[in-house]
Every structure is written in structure tokens, then in C-alpha cells.
Coordinates of C-alpha atoms in Angstrom, one line a residue:
Chain A
X1 CA 70.7 -10.0 4.4
X2 CA 69.0 -12.7 2.6
X3 CA 71.9 -14.7 1.0
X4 CA 70.0 -17.9 0.7
X5 CA 67.5 -16.3 -1.5
X6 CA 66.4 -17.7 -4.5
X7 CA 65.8 -16.2 -8.1
X8 CA 61.9 -15.8 -9.0
X9 CA 63.1 -17.7 -11.4
X10 CA 64.1 -21.1 -9.1
X11 CA 61.4 -19.8 -7.2
X12 CA 58.9 -20.5 -10.0
X13 CA 60.0 -23.7 -11.4
X14 CA 59.6 -24.7 -7.4
X15 CA 56.0 -23.8 -8.1
X16 CA 55.5 -25.7 -11.1
X17 CA 56.9 -29.0 -10.2
X18 CA 54.6 -28.2 -7.0
X19 CA 57.8 -28.4 -4.4
X20 CA 56.0 -25.3 -3.4
X21 CA 52.8 -23.2 -3.4
X22 CA 52.1 -19.7 -3.8
X23 CA 49.8 -19.7 -0.5
X24 CA 52.6 -21.2 1.6
X25 CA 55.2 -18.2 0.2
X26 CA 52.6 -15.7 0.9
X27 CA 52.0 -16.8 4.3
X28 CA 56.0 -17.3 4.6
X29 CA 56.3 -13.8 4.0
X30 CA 53.4 -12.9 5.6
X31 CA 54.9 -13.6 8.8
X32 CA 57.9 -12.4 8.8
X33 CA 56.3 -8.8 8.0
X34 CA 54.9 -8.5 11.2
X35 CA 57.8 -10.1 13.5
X36 CA 59.4 -6.8 11.6
X37 CA 59.8 -3.9 13.3
X38 CA 62.0 -2.3 9.9
X39 CA 58.7 0.1 10.2
X40 CA 58.7 -0.7 6.1
X41 CA 54.9 -1.2 5.8
X42 CA 52.3 1.4 6.3
X43 CA 49.8 -1.4 5.0
X44 CA 49.9 -4.7 5.1
X45 CA 47.6 -6.6 2.6
X46 CA 47.7 -10.4 4.1
X47 CA 44.0 -11.0 3.7
X48 CA 43.8 -9.8 -0.1
X49 CA 47.7 -11.7 -0.7
X50 CA 46.2 -14.6 0.3
X51 CA 43.1 -14.5 -1.5
X52 CA 45.2 -13.9 -4.6
X53 CA 47.8 -16.9 -3.9
X54 CA 45.1 -19.4 -3.4
X55 CA 44.1 -18.0 -6.8
X56 CA 46.9 -18.4 -8.1
X57 CA 47.7 -22.0 -6.7
X58 CA 44.1 -22.9 -8.7
X59 CA 45.6 -21.6 -11.8
X60 CA 49.6 -23.1 -11.5
X61 CA 47.0 -26.6 -11.4
X62 CA 45.5 -25.8 -14.3
X63 CA 48.1 -23.9 -16.4
X64 CA 47.2 -20.8 -16.9
X65 CA 49.3 -18.9 -14.3
X66 CA 50.6 -15.6 -16.1
X67 CA 54.6 -14.8 -15.9
X68 CA 54.7 -13.7 -12.1
X69 CA 52.8 -16.2 -10.7
X70 CA 53.5 -16.2 -7.2
X71 CA 56.2 -13.2 -6.5
X72 CA 55.6 -11.4 -3.5
X73 CA 55.4 -8.0 -4.3
X74 CA 55.8 -4.2 -2.2
X75 CA 54.0 -1.9 -3.5
X76 CA 55.0 2.1 -2.3
X77 CA 52.1 3.6 -1.5
X78 CA 52.7 6.3 -3.8
X79 CA 50.6 3.6 -5.8
X80 CA 46.6 4.0 -5.8
X81 CA 45.4 1.0 -5.4
X82 CA 40.9 0.4 -6.0
X83 CA 39.8 -0.3 -2.2
X84 CA 42.8 0.3 -0.8
X85 CA 44.0 3.1 1.7
X86 CA 47.2 5.1 -0.5
X87 CA 48.8 7.4 2.0
X88 CA 51.9 8.9 0.1
X89 CA 53.5 9.3 3.0
X90 CA 51.5 12.0 4.0
X91 CA 48.7 12.9 7.0
X92 CA 46.6 15.0 4.2
X93 CA 45.7 11.4 2.4
X94 CA 45.6 9.3 6.1
X95 CA 42.3 8.3 5.1
X96 CA 42.3 8.9 1.7
X97 CA 40.7 5.3 -0.2
X98 CA 41.3 5.0 -3.7
X99 CA 38.7 4.4 -6.4
X100 CA 40.8 3.5 -8.4
X101 CA 43.9 1.0 -9.5
X102 CA 47.1 2.1 -11.0
X103 CA 47.9 0.4 -14.5
X104 CA 51.3 -0.9 -12.6
X105 CA 48.8 -2.6 -9.9
X106 CA 46.7 -4.2 -12.4
X107 CA 49.8 -5.8 -14.9
X108 CA 50.6 -6.5 -11.8
X109 CA 47.4 -8.7 -10.4
X110 CA 47.1 -10.0 -14.2
X111 CA 50.5 -10.7 -14.2
X112 CA 49.4 -13.2 -10.8
X113 CA 52.0 -11.0 -8.9
X114 CA 51.1 -11.4 -4.9
X115 CA 50.9 -7.9 -3.9
X116 CA 51.6 -8.3 -0.1
X117 CA 51.4 -4.5 1.3
X118 CA 51.7 -0.8 0.9
X119 CA 55.7 0.5 2.1
X120 CA 56.8 3.4 3.8
X121 CA 57.8 6.4 1.8
X122 CA 59.1 9.9 2.1
X123 CA 56.2 11.9 2.1
X124 CA 54.8 12.6 -1.7
X125 CA 58.2 11.3 -3.1
X126 CA 60.2 14.6 -1.1
X127 CA 62.9 13.1 0.6
X128 CA 66.1 10.6 0.6
X129 CA 66.2 9.5 3.8
X130 CA 62.4 8.0 4.7
X131 CA 62.4 10.5 7.6
X132 CA 59.7 12.7 6.4
X133 CA 57.0 9.7 6.3
X134 CA 54.0 11.0 8.7
X135 CA 54.0 6.6 9.3
X136 CA 57.3 7.0 11.3
X137 CA 60.6 6.3 9.6
X138 CA 62.1 3.3 8.3
X139 CA 65.1 1.8 9.1
X140 CA 68.0 0.1 7.1
X141 CA 67.9 -3.9 7.5
X142 CA 72.1 -3.4 7.4
X143 CA 71.9 -0.9 10.8
X144 CA 68.9 -0.4 12.8
X145 CA 70.1 3.0 14.1
X146 CA 70.5 4.1 9.8
X147 CA 68.4 5.1 7.3
X148 CA 67.4 3.3 3.8
X149 CA 67.7 6.2 1.7
X150 CA 64.6 7.4 -0.3
X151 CA 62.2 8.6 -0.8
X152 CA 60.8 4.7 -1.5
X153 CA 62.9 3.7 1.5
X154 CA 60.1 1.1 2.8
X155 CA 60.2 -0.8 -0.4
X156 CA 63.9 -1.2 -0.3
X157 CA 64.1 -1.6 3.1
X158 CA 61.6 -4.6 3.0
X159 CA 63.4 -6.6 -0.2
X160 CA 66.8 -6.2 1.5
X161 CA 65.4 -7.3 4.6
X162 CA 63.3 -10.7 2.1
X163 CA 60.1 -9.0 3.2
X164 CA 59.7 -9.2 -0.6
X165 CA 60.8 -11.0 -3.2
X166 CA 61.2 -7.5 -5.5
X167 CA 59.5 -4.0 -4.6
X168 CA 57.9 -1.3 -7.0
X169 CA 58.8 2.7 -5.8
X170 CA 58.9 5.2 -7.8
X171 CA 62.3 7.6 -8.9
X172 CA 62.4 11.5 -9.3
X173 CA 65.7 11.9 -8.7
X174 CA 66.9 8.9 -7.0
X175 CA 63.9 8.0 -5.0
X176 CA 64.9 4.1 -6.0
X177 CA 68.4 4.0 -7.0
X178 CA 69.6 5.5 -3.9
X179 CA 67.6 3.6 -1.6
X180 CA 68.6 0.4 -3.1
X181 CA 73.1 1.4 -2.7
X182 CA 72.0 2.6 0.7
X183 CA 70.0 -1.2 1.5
X184 CA 72.0 -3.4 -0.9
X185 CA 69.8 -4.6 -3.9
X186 CA 69.1 -3.4 -7.2
X187 CA 66.7 -0.3 -8.4
X188 CA 66.4 0.3 -11.6
X189 CA 65.1 3.7 -13.1
X190 CA 63.7 3.2 -16.5
X191 CA 63.4 5.4 -19.0
X192 CA 61.1 8.3 -19.0
X193 CA 57.8 7.0 -20.6
X194 CA 59.0 3.3 -20.3
X195 CA 55.9 2.6 -17.6
X196 CA 52.8 4.0 -17.2
X197 CA 52.0 6.3 -14.4
X198 CA 48.3 5.9 -14.5
X199 CA 47.7 6.0 -10.7
X200 CA 50.9 6.9 -9.4
X201 CA 50.6 9.8 -7.1
X202 CA 52.3 12.6 -8.9
X203 CA 55.1 15.0 -7.5
X204 CA 57.2 16.5 -10.6
X205 CA 55.7 15.2 -13.6
X206 CA 58.7 15.5 -16.0
X207 CA 60.9 13.8 -13.8
X208 CA 59.0 11.1 -12.1
X209 CA 58.8 7.4 -12.8
X210 CA 57.9 4.3 -11.8
X211 CA 60.6 2.2 -10.3
X212 CA 61.7 -1.7 -9.4
X213 CA 63.3 -3.3 -6.8
X214 CA 65.1 -6.4 -6.5
X215 CA 67.6 -9.2 -5.1
X216 CA 68.7 -10.2 -8.2
X217 CA 68.9 -8.5 -11.5
X218 CA 66.4 -11.1 -13.2
X219 CA 64.0 -11.0 -11.4
X220 CA 64.3 -7.0 -12.3
X221 CA 64.3 -7.5 -15.7
X222 CA 61.2 -9.8 -15.1
X223 CA 59.1 -7.1 -13.7
X224 CA 59.9 -5.0 -16.4
X225 CA 58.8 -7.3 -19.0
X226 CA 55.6 -7.5 -17.5
X227 CA 54.9 -3.8 -16.8
X228 CA 56.9 -1.8 -19.5
X229 CA 54.8 -0.6 -22.0
X230 CA 52.0 2.3 -23.7
X231 CA 49.3 2.8 -21.7
X232 CA 46.0 5.1 -23.0
X233 CA 46.1 6.2 -19.7
X234 CA 49.2 8.0 -19.4
X235 CA 50.0 10.2 -22.8
X236 CA 53.9 9.9 -21.9
X237 CA 54.4 6.5 -22.1
X238 CA 56.0 5.6 -24.8
X239 CA 55.6 3.2 -27.7
X240 CA 58.9 2.4 -28.3
X241 CA 58.7 -1.5 -28.9
X242 CA 59.1 -3.5 -25.9
X243 CA 62.0 -5.8 -25.8
X244 CA 62.8 -9.1 -24.6
X245 CA 64.5 -8.6 -21.5
X246 CA 66.2 -11.9 -20.6
X247 CA 67.9 -12.5 -24.1
X248 CA 71.0 -11.0 -23.8
X249 CA 71.5 -10.5 -20.4
X250 CA 73.8 -13.3 -20.4
X251 CA 76.4 -11.6 -23.2
X252 CA 78.5 -10.1 -21.4
X253 CA 80.9 -7.2 -21.9
X254 CA 83.4 -7.9 -24.1
X255 CA 84.1 -5.5 -25.9
X256 CA 81.3 -2.8 -24.5
X257 CA 82.5 1.1 -24.1
X258 CA 82.4 1.9 -20.3
X259 CA 81.9 5.9 -19.7
X260 CA 83.9 6.9 -16.3
X261 CA 83.1 10.2 -15.9
X262 CA 86.5 11.7 -14.1
X263 CA 83.3 14.4 -11.7
X264 CA 81.7 11.1 -10.1
X265 CA 85.1 10.5 -8.3
X266 CA 85.8 14.1 -6.5
X267 CA 86.2 15.2 -3.7
X268 CA 83.2 14.5 -1.4
X269 CA 83.0 11.0 -1.9
X270 CA 83.5 7.9 -0.1
X271 CA 87.7 6.5 0.1
X272 CA 85.2 3.0 0.7
X273 CA 82.8 3.4 -2.2
X274 CA 85.5 4.8 -4.8
X275 CA 88.0 2.0 -4.6
X276 CA 84.9 -0.7 -4.5
X277 CA 83.7 1.1 -7.7
X278 CA 87.1 1.3 -9.3
X279 CA 87.2 -2.4 -8.1
X280 CA 84.7 -3.0 -10.7
X281 CA 85.8 -1.0 -13.4
X282 CA 89.0 -3.3 -13.4
X283 CA 87.7 -6.2 -13.8
X284 CA 85.3 -4.9 -15.7
X285 CA 88.2 -3.5 -18.1
X286 CA 89.7 -7.8 -17.9
X287 CA 87.2 -9.0 -18.4
X288 CA 87.5 -7.4 -22.4
X289 CA 85.4 -3.5 -21.1
X290 CA 86.8 -0.5 -22.2
X291 CA 87.0 1.8 -19.6
X292 CA 86.6 5.7 -21.9
X293 CA 87.5 8.2 -19.1
X294 CA 83.9 11.2 -20.1
X295 CA 83.4 14.7 -18.8
X296 CA 79.7 15.0 -17.4
X297 CA 80.6 18.9 -16.6
X298 CA 77.3 19.8 -15.7
X299 CA 77.3 17.2 -13.1
X300 CA 78.1 20.3 -10.3
X301 CA 74.6 21.7 -11.2
X302 CA 72.8 19.7 -11.4
X303 CA 71.1 19.2 -7.6
X304 CA 70.3 23.5 -8.3
X305 CA 68.4 23.0 -11.8
X306 CA 66.6 19.5 -10.2
X307 CA 65.4 21.5 -6.9
X308 CA 64.3 24.3 -9.2
X309 CA 61.9 21.9 -11.8
X310 CA 60.9 19.4 -9.3
X311 CA 59.9 22.1 -6.2
X312 CA 57.8 24.3 -9.0
X313 CA 56.1 20.8 -11.0
X314 CA 54.8 20.0 -7.0
X315 CA 53.7 23.5 -5.5
X316 CA 51.3 23.0 -9.2
X317 CA 50.7 18.9 -8.7
X318 CA 50.2 20.0 -4.9
X319 CA 47.4 22.3 -5.5
X320 CA 45.2 19.6 -5.9
X321 CA 45.1 19.0 -1.9
X322 CA 42.3 21.1 -1.2
X323 CA 40.7 19.6 1.3
X324 CA 37.6 19.5 -1.0
X325 CA 37.5 16.3 -2.9
X326 CA 39.4 14.4 -1.0
X327 CA 41.6 14.0 2.0
X328 CA 41.7 15.9 5.4
X329 CA 40.5 19.1 6.4
X330 CA 41.5 20.5 9.3
X331 CA 38.8 21.9 12.1
X332 CA 36.9 24.3 12.9
X333 CA 36.5 26.1 9.7
X334 CA 35.1 29.7 9.0
X335 CA 35.6 30.5 5.7
X336 CA 37.1 29.0 2.0
X337 CA 40.0 30.5 2.4
X338 CA 41.2 29.1 5.9
X339 CA 40.1 25.8 4.6
X340 CA 42.5 25.8 2.2
X341 CA 45.5 27.1 4.7
X342 CA 44.5 25.4 7.5
X343 CA 44.4 22.1 6.5
X344 CA 47.1 22.2 3.9
X345 CA 48.9 23.3 7.1
X346 CA 47.9 20.7 8.9
X347 CA 48.0 18.3 6.6
X348 CA 51.4 18.5 4.9
X349 CA 54.9 18.1 6.7
X350 CA 57.4 20.3 6.9
X351 CA 59.7 19.4 3.9
X352 CA 56.8 19.2 1.3
X353 CA 55.6 22.5 2.9
X354 CA 59.4 23.9 1.9
X355 CA 59.1 22.1 -1.3
X356 CA 55.8 23.7 -2.3
X357 CA 57.0 27.8 -0.7
X358 CA 59.8 27.1 -3.2
X359 CA 58.2 25.9 -6.4
X360 CA 55.7 28.7 -5.8
X361 CA 58.3 31.5 -5.6
X362 CA 60.7 30.1 -9.0
X363 CA 57.1 30.0 -10.5
X364 CA 56.2 33.7 -9.2
X365 CA 56.0 37.1 -11.4
X366 CA 59.7 38.2 -11.2
X367 CA 61.6 35.3 -10.8
X368 CA 60.0 32.8 -13.6
X369 CA 62.9 33.4 -16.0
X370 CA 65.4 33.7 -13.4
X371 CA 64.9 30.5 -11.7
X372 CA 62.6 28.5 -13.6
X373 CA 63.4 29.5 -17.5
X374 CA 66.9 29.3 -16.5
X375 CA 66.7 25.8 -15.0
X376 CA 64.9 24.5 -17.9
X377 CA 68.0 25.5 -20.2
X378 CA 70.3 23.9 -17.5
X379 CA 68.7 20.9 -18.5
X380 CA 69.1 20.9 -21.6
X381 CA 72.7 21.2 -21.3
X382 CA 72.8 18.4 -19.0
X383 CA 71.2 16.3 -22.5
X384 CA 74.1 17.8 -24.1
X385 CA 76.5 16.8 -22.1
X386 CA 74.6 13.1 -21.6
X387 CA 74.7 13.3 -25.5
X388 CA 77.7 14.2 -25.9
X389 CA 79.1 10.9 -23.6
X390 CA 77.6 8.4 -25.2
X391 CA 79.1 9.4 -29.5
X392 CA 82.1 7.7 -26.6
X393 CA 80.6 5.2 -24.3
X394 CA 77.9 2.8 -24.5
X395 CA 77.7 2.7 -20.6
X396 CA 78.3 5.3 -17.9
X397 CA 79.4 4.1 -14.4
X398 CA 80.0 5.2 -11.5
X399 CA 79.1 5.2 -7.7
X400 CA 74.9 5.7 -7.0
X401 CA 75.6 8.1 -3.5
X402 CA 78.8 9.5 -2.3
X403 CA 78.5 8.2 1.4
X404 CA 76.9 4.8 2.9
X405 CA 73.7 4.8 4.8
X406 CA 73.3 8.0 7.8
X407 CA 72.6 7.8 11.2
X408 CA 68.6 8.4 11.7
X409 CA 68.2 11.7 12.4
X410 CA 71.8 13.1 10.9
X411 CA 70.5 15.1 8.4
X412 CA 66.5 16.0 9.2
X413 CA 67.4 19.3 10.3
X414 CA 69.3 20.2 7.6
X415 CA 68.0 20.3 4.3
X416 CA 70.2 21.3 2.2
X417 CA 72.7 19.0 2.4
X418 CA 70.4 15.7 2.6
X419 CA 69.4 17.8 -1.0
X420 CA 73.7 17.1 -1.7
X421 CA 73.6 13.5 -1.3
X422 CA 71.0 13.6 -4.5
X423 CA 74.6 14.1 -6.6
X424 CA 75.0 10.9 -8.6
X425 CA 70.6 10.2 -9.7
X426 CA 69.4 13.6 -10.2
X427 CA 71.1 14.5 -13.8
X428 CA 70.0 11.1 -15.2
X429 CA 66.1 11.9 -15.0
X430 CA 66.4 15.4 -16.0
X431 CA 67.7 13.7 -19.2
X432 CA 65.3 10.9 -18.9
X433 CA 67.4 8.4 -19.0
X434 CA 67.6 4.7 -17.5
X435 CA 69.8 3.6 -14.2
X436 CA 70.2 0.9 -12.3
X437 CA 72.3 0.1 -9.0
X438 CA 73.3 -2.7 -8.0
X439 CA 75.3 -3.5 -4.4
X440 CA 78.8 -3.9 -4.8
X441 CA 79.6 -5.0 -1.4
X442 CA 80.2 -3.3 1.7
X443 CA 82.8 -0.4 3.6
X444 CA 84.3 -0.9 7.0
X445 CA 81.0 -0.7 9.0
X446 CA 79.2 -3.5 6.8
X447 CA 76.9 -0.7 5.1
X448 CA 76.2 -1.3 1.4
X449 CA 77.9 -0.3 -1.6
X450 CA 76.0 0.5 -4.6
X451 CA 77.1 1.3 -8.5
X452 CA 75.2 3.4 -11.0
X453 CA 74.9 2.3 -14.6
X454 CA 73.3 4.9 -17.2
X455 CA 72.8 3.9 -20.4
X456 CA 70.9 5.6 -23.6
X457 CA 67.6 6.2 -23.3
X458 CA 65.3 2.5 -24.2
X459 CA 68.7 0.6 -23.4
X460 CA 67.3 -1.2 -20.3
X461 CA 68.8 -4.7 -21.8
X462 CA 71.9 -3.2 -22.0
X463 CA 72.0 -2.6 -18.1
X464 CA 70.4 -5.7 -17.5
X465 CA 73.4 -7.4 -18.9
X466 CA 76.5 -5.1 -17.4
X467 CA 74.5 -5.8 -13.8
X468 CA 73.7 -9.1 -14.7
X469 CA 77.9 -9.5 -15.0
X470 CA 78.8 -7.5 -12.0
X471 CA 76.2 -10.0 -10.3
X472 CA 77.5 -12.8 -11.4
X473 CA 81.3 -12.2 -11.4
X474 CA 81.2 -10.7 -8.4
X475 CA 84.3 -8.8 -8.7
Chain B
X1 CA 73.4 36.0 -1.3
X2 CA 70.3 36.2 -1.7
X3 CA 67.4 37.8 0.4
X4 CA 64.8 36.4 1.2
X5 CA 62.5 39.0 3.8
X6 CA 59.6 37.8 5.9
X7 CA 57.3 40.0 3.4
X8 CA 58.7 37.6 1.0
X9 CA 57.2 34.6 3.5
X10 CA 54.1 35.2 3.8
X11 CA 53.6 36.7 0.3
X12 CA 54.8 32.8 -1.4
X13 CA 52.8 31.2 1.8
X14 CA 49.1 33.4 0.7
X15 CA 50.0 32.2 -3.7
X16 CA 50.5 28.7 -1.6
X17 CA 47.6 28.6 -0.1
X18 CA 49.7 27.3 3.3
X19 CA 49.7 29.0 6.6
X20 CA 52.5 29.9 8.1
X21 CA 52.5 30.5 12.2
X22 CA 55.1 33.4 13.3
X23 CA 57.0 30.7 14.9
X24 CA 57.7 28.8 11.3
X25 CA 58.3 31.9 9.7
X26 CA 61.9 32.3 10.4
X27 CA 62.2 28.9 9.1
X28 CA 61.2 29.5 5.5
X29 CA 62.9 32.8 5.7
X30 CA 65.7 30.9 5.9
X31 CA 65.6 27.8 4.2
X32 CA 64.4 29.8 1.0
X33 CA 67.2 32.2 2.0
X34 CA 69.8 28.6 1.9
X35 CA 68.3 27.1 -1.3
X36 CA 67.8 30.4 -3.2
X37 CA 71.2 31.4 -2.6
X38 CA 72.6 27.7 -3.8
X39 CA 70.4 27.3 -7.0
X40 CA 72.3 30.8 -8.2
X41 CA 75.3 29.0 -8.7
X42 CA 73.3 28.3 -12.3
X43 CA 74.4 31.7 -13.0
X44 CA 77.7 31.2 -13.6
X45 CA 76.3 29.2 -17.2
X46 CA 75.9 31.0 -20.7
X47 CA 72.8 30.3 -21.8
X48 CA 71.7 33.1 -23.7
X49 CA 71.4 30.9 -26.7
X50 CA 70.0 27.5 -25.1
X51 CA 66.3 26.8 -25.6
X52 CA 64.4 25.5 -22.6
X53 CA 63.8 21.7 -22.4
X54 CA 59.7 21.2 -20.7
X55 CA 59.9 17.9 -21.5
X56 CA 62.5 15.1 -21.6
X57 CA 59.7 13.3 -24.4
X58 CA 60.2 14.5 -28.3
X59 CA 56.3 13.2 -29.2
X60 CA 53.8 15.6 -30.5
X61 CA 50.5 16.0 -28.9
X62 CA 48.9 12.1 -28.3
X63 CA 45.5 12.2 -29.2
X64 CA 42.6 10.2 -28.8
X65 CA 38.9 9.8 -30.4
X66 CA 36.2 11.3 -28.9
X67 CA 34.5 8.7 -27.3
X68 CA 32.3 8.6 -24.2
X69 CA 33.7 5.7 -22.1
X70 CA 32.8 4.6 -18.7
X71 CA 33.7 7.1 -15.6
X72 CA 34.1 7.2 -11.9
X73 CA 30.4 6.7 -11.0
X74 CA 29.8 9.6 -8.2
X75 CA 29.1 8.0 -5.6
X76 CA 32.6 6.2 -5.6
X77 CA 34.3 10.2 -6.5
X78 CA 32.2 11.4 -3.7
X79 CA 33.4 8.4 -1.5
X80 CA 36.5 10.4 -0.2
X81 CA 35.3 14.0 0.1
X82 CA 35.9 15.3 3.9
X83 CA 32.7 16.5 3.6
X84 CA 29.2 16.1 1.0
X85 CA 25.5 16.3 -0.1
X86 CA 22.9 15.5 -2.2
X87 CA 25.8 14.2 -4.7
X88 CA 27.8 17.6 -4.3
X89 CA 31.1 18.3 -2.6
X90 CA 30.5 20.6 0.2
X91 CA 32.8 23.7 1.1
X92 CA 31.9 26.8 4.2
X93 CA 30.4 29.7 2.2
X94 CA 32.0 31.5 -0.1
X95 CA 30.6 35.0 0.1
X96 CA 29.3 35.5 3.2
X97 CA 31.9 34.9 6.4
X98 CA 30.5 35.5 9.0
X99 CA 28.4 31.7 9.3
X100 CA 31.0 28.7 8.5
X101 CA 30.0 24.7 8.4
X102 CA 33.2 22.5 9.7

């Protein structure tokens, strides 16, 4: 899509030596966004972005610019932004103006990034195609008849089409890695707790993380450097020290032990994806990495475990949309109960209601132990799978998705088949582990293929190192 | 194979405070039945001696000093309310159901 792009570090030096300005860059991106027909954005923040860009230019002049000065960033519409409409892809929040900034939004602005708009998404993060948006579906920049993946499909499409240098998304079961794979860019889900979720509208709180999209691995490291760390407003944010993510990024992969799970290469995987991933693994071995066959026997149980836990948590989290404090309220209301029932019926889309129903069912009397507790026990088994695997390897590598981007409308009436497309991405979240997807070429239809690298908790620096080797050696 | 009845769907919808029309009922019923049947594959796993994991974090309760700090001003907190009056959220009458407001 954007082969001639420069890394942010290259852009930063052009800004610093006066070859370009933040305002010029922001204007170029806004023009491209306005010309684009991908429907990647729900709200474009042109004036606000240009004001910020001019402020950044003054700071560059005076030598006081922040570490992301002039980086043009798109932000998924799941993040609250003070005085900006924040819809979460839902009709129920169609007129909601957030009264405060998400922690990551504050950090981006403090670092002098330029936020150019709020991106389209599956409603409340629920979906794998961005077709569940109340604001229309998003097109894949590589083929307008295909989905960009989801739920952070707007952010992924925006970065792939160079409508932003980088973007924020959120990843609950794969909502950053899967669209990154299908759009041919890098997408990181950090360790649970690595980035504060204050102001990230909740879907499934034991799984939700902030996620990052970029064209280059190095840009992703730049972003995480600014966003990682503890925050008093999110008690799940971790006090684990934040390393320098660039320190070892070019160290290469000699001696690295790479776990290759046999369960990730079985039936259901496109042969083109299988070949591409195996080519990369062979190149890694040639470079001096040690391939280690491993077993993750819980892989087949990941989706069942994931959908029980995420829907239970969603049914609880989405109880807050009661048409009282904020959000859409139905008209012709006679009493309180009808207000709840009608407003939620008219305000939520089909997939959100399906998940609230399933979650309510698995938490209800008589089913709680059989489904919800059972799933939490299976989550323990999934964690143990990874723990055992990491005794024998440093990273685990496999495909990100079983297929490349599917056609718009292809799975929209078949939720179960949509869920099954998340098979490789749902287990890392259940174990709280970080994983990154990066592009490794295209299939016969010219659609991008992604490879997924997973590490033990808080080893994002290792993920960057491996991803950077794959990106730069281009095997 | 799990069986979900129309009555189950009505009961769940009431618990979830979601109106479901007659024409929507069958779609929810069949979807619930399909996914509940699918997740029953977890029953293949013996989890009798396994502890549940509710959070992947091992941290104990995170506390902070109980100090008064600035919070959202009342007018900002009310700005997004569908209906408000005299500094409060406004809802339809709860006790008497013969006269509502919209």
C-alpha cells in the first residue's frame, strides 16, 4: 500500500532539520483522509489536528518537542477524548461527547503526536470484520470488496492506506492482530496491564488491552515507549519497569528458541499462509534460530473458553447503557422498564445483543458453574499450556489468521463461522500474554498474510526484536 | 446438543433488559443453541482439580490513600444525559405507570 513510506524516526529527523513541518504533514494526511472512500474514520479531527500540528512546529523550533512530535495518529473510536464524540461504533452512543481524555490520549498529546481522527470499528469491539458498525462497514485497502478484519478495522485500514502513520486499537480476542494481518501491517497486543485502559470503553475487562498499529515495527516500539506504564486510574496497569524498546531491536535472532505449535498448522489453514509462515521459519533457522516443535493442546478449546468469558463480562459491562446517564433513549416511553427495554433494543446492534444474551445466559442461575466457572478453569489450562511451552522456547510463532481477508457480507449472517476465524488469536489474551502480527507477503489474490509472534509476559522488547528481523530481512 | 426454548430466550432477554420482538426471537434462539452446543465441547476436559482464573494478574488489592480529589463537575456529568432537570438525571415515573414522560 505505502511502500515508499518512511519510518517515524526518519520523519522525525526531517522535521528536526526543517525539511518539512508538522503542519504540512498533518495537512497531507487530512487531504488523503478526505479523498479516501474506505470509511475508515467515524470522526475526522481536522481543525484540532492542525492546531496541534502548529503547536508542535513551535515546539520543534524552540527545541521542546515531545518524543512523538508530528506523528500523525488515528485513534479507534473506543477511546474517550475530551469534548469529542465517542461512539464505540454504536448507535447507543451516537451523540455521546466524552467529558475526559483516555490515559493513552493524554499521553499521545503530551508526547506531541497529532491525533487526526477517530476510527471506525465493530460495535463495542465485538466482531472480526468491522461490519458490525452502526456507521457502515470499512473496506480493505488491498481489495474494496473485502473486509479489513476487526474489530479495529478502521485503524488497520487507515494505517495500511497511509491515512495515518500509526493508530491505536483495542484487542480483546484478536481485534488488533487479526485486522493487522488482513491489512498487511504490524499490530501489537501488549501484555495485559502494560498500558492503562483508563478511558477505553469496556467490553471484557479481564481481556481488553490497548493495541498498536504501524507500518514499521520500529514505529510500534516508539509508540509503546510512550504509552507503557502504570496509571493510578487503572488498577490493572502494571508497575513492572518499562524497558528501552529500541535497545535490542536490531540484535537479531541467532540462538533464539522458536516454538512451533503443531496445532497451528492443521486443517482449516490456507495453504498459502502455511507456506509463507514455514518459509519464514526456515529462514529463521538458517539465520541461527532453533526451531522447537511444541504442543498447545488447549488451542482447540480457546474459542469456546473465550466466548463464554467475554460474553459474560460484556453482559455485565454493557448493563451501564441504561438510557439514564448518557446514550440513546427511545421515544414514546411509558415507564422505566420500557425505557430500558426499548432503548437497549433500538440502540444496540444485533451482534452486541447476541453477546449480551449469551453472557446473561451463562451467568444465570443454574448455568453459572456449568459454563462460566468451567470456562475460567479452562483458562487456567490454557495458561498452563503456555507456561509449559515457554520452558522450551523464547517465542512461539505461527499464522495470525487461518485465511486472508474474506468478502464483505460473506460471514455476516453466520456468527459462529466468524468466531472460528479467531482461533489463533484468542488464547494469548486468555493467558494475558503479548503477541504481535506482522506482514509476510501476499497470497495468490494479492491479499496480505500475517505471522504472529507470542512471548511470555512483559517481553514486548523480544517481540520487537524478532519482528524487526523478519521485517528487515524480508524472507 | 443443547436445547434453548422460546421461553428461555424470553427469560434471558428480561434479565438482560432487552426487548425482543416476535420476529427476532427465533434468530436469538437458534444462535444461542448453536453457540451453547459448541461451547459444550469444554466438557471433554476434566477440570475437577483445576482452579478457575478470574484474572491473569497475581496482584493483590490495589489501594490508594483515601484523599478527596477533583472529580467531574456536575454540569459535565449531566451533559450527556437524555433528560435532566434541576441538576439531576430525569427518568420516567417508577411507581405509578399510568403517566410517563419522554
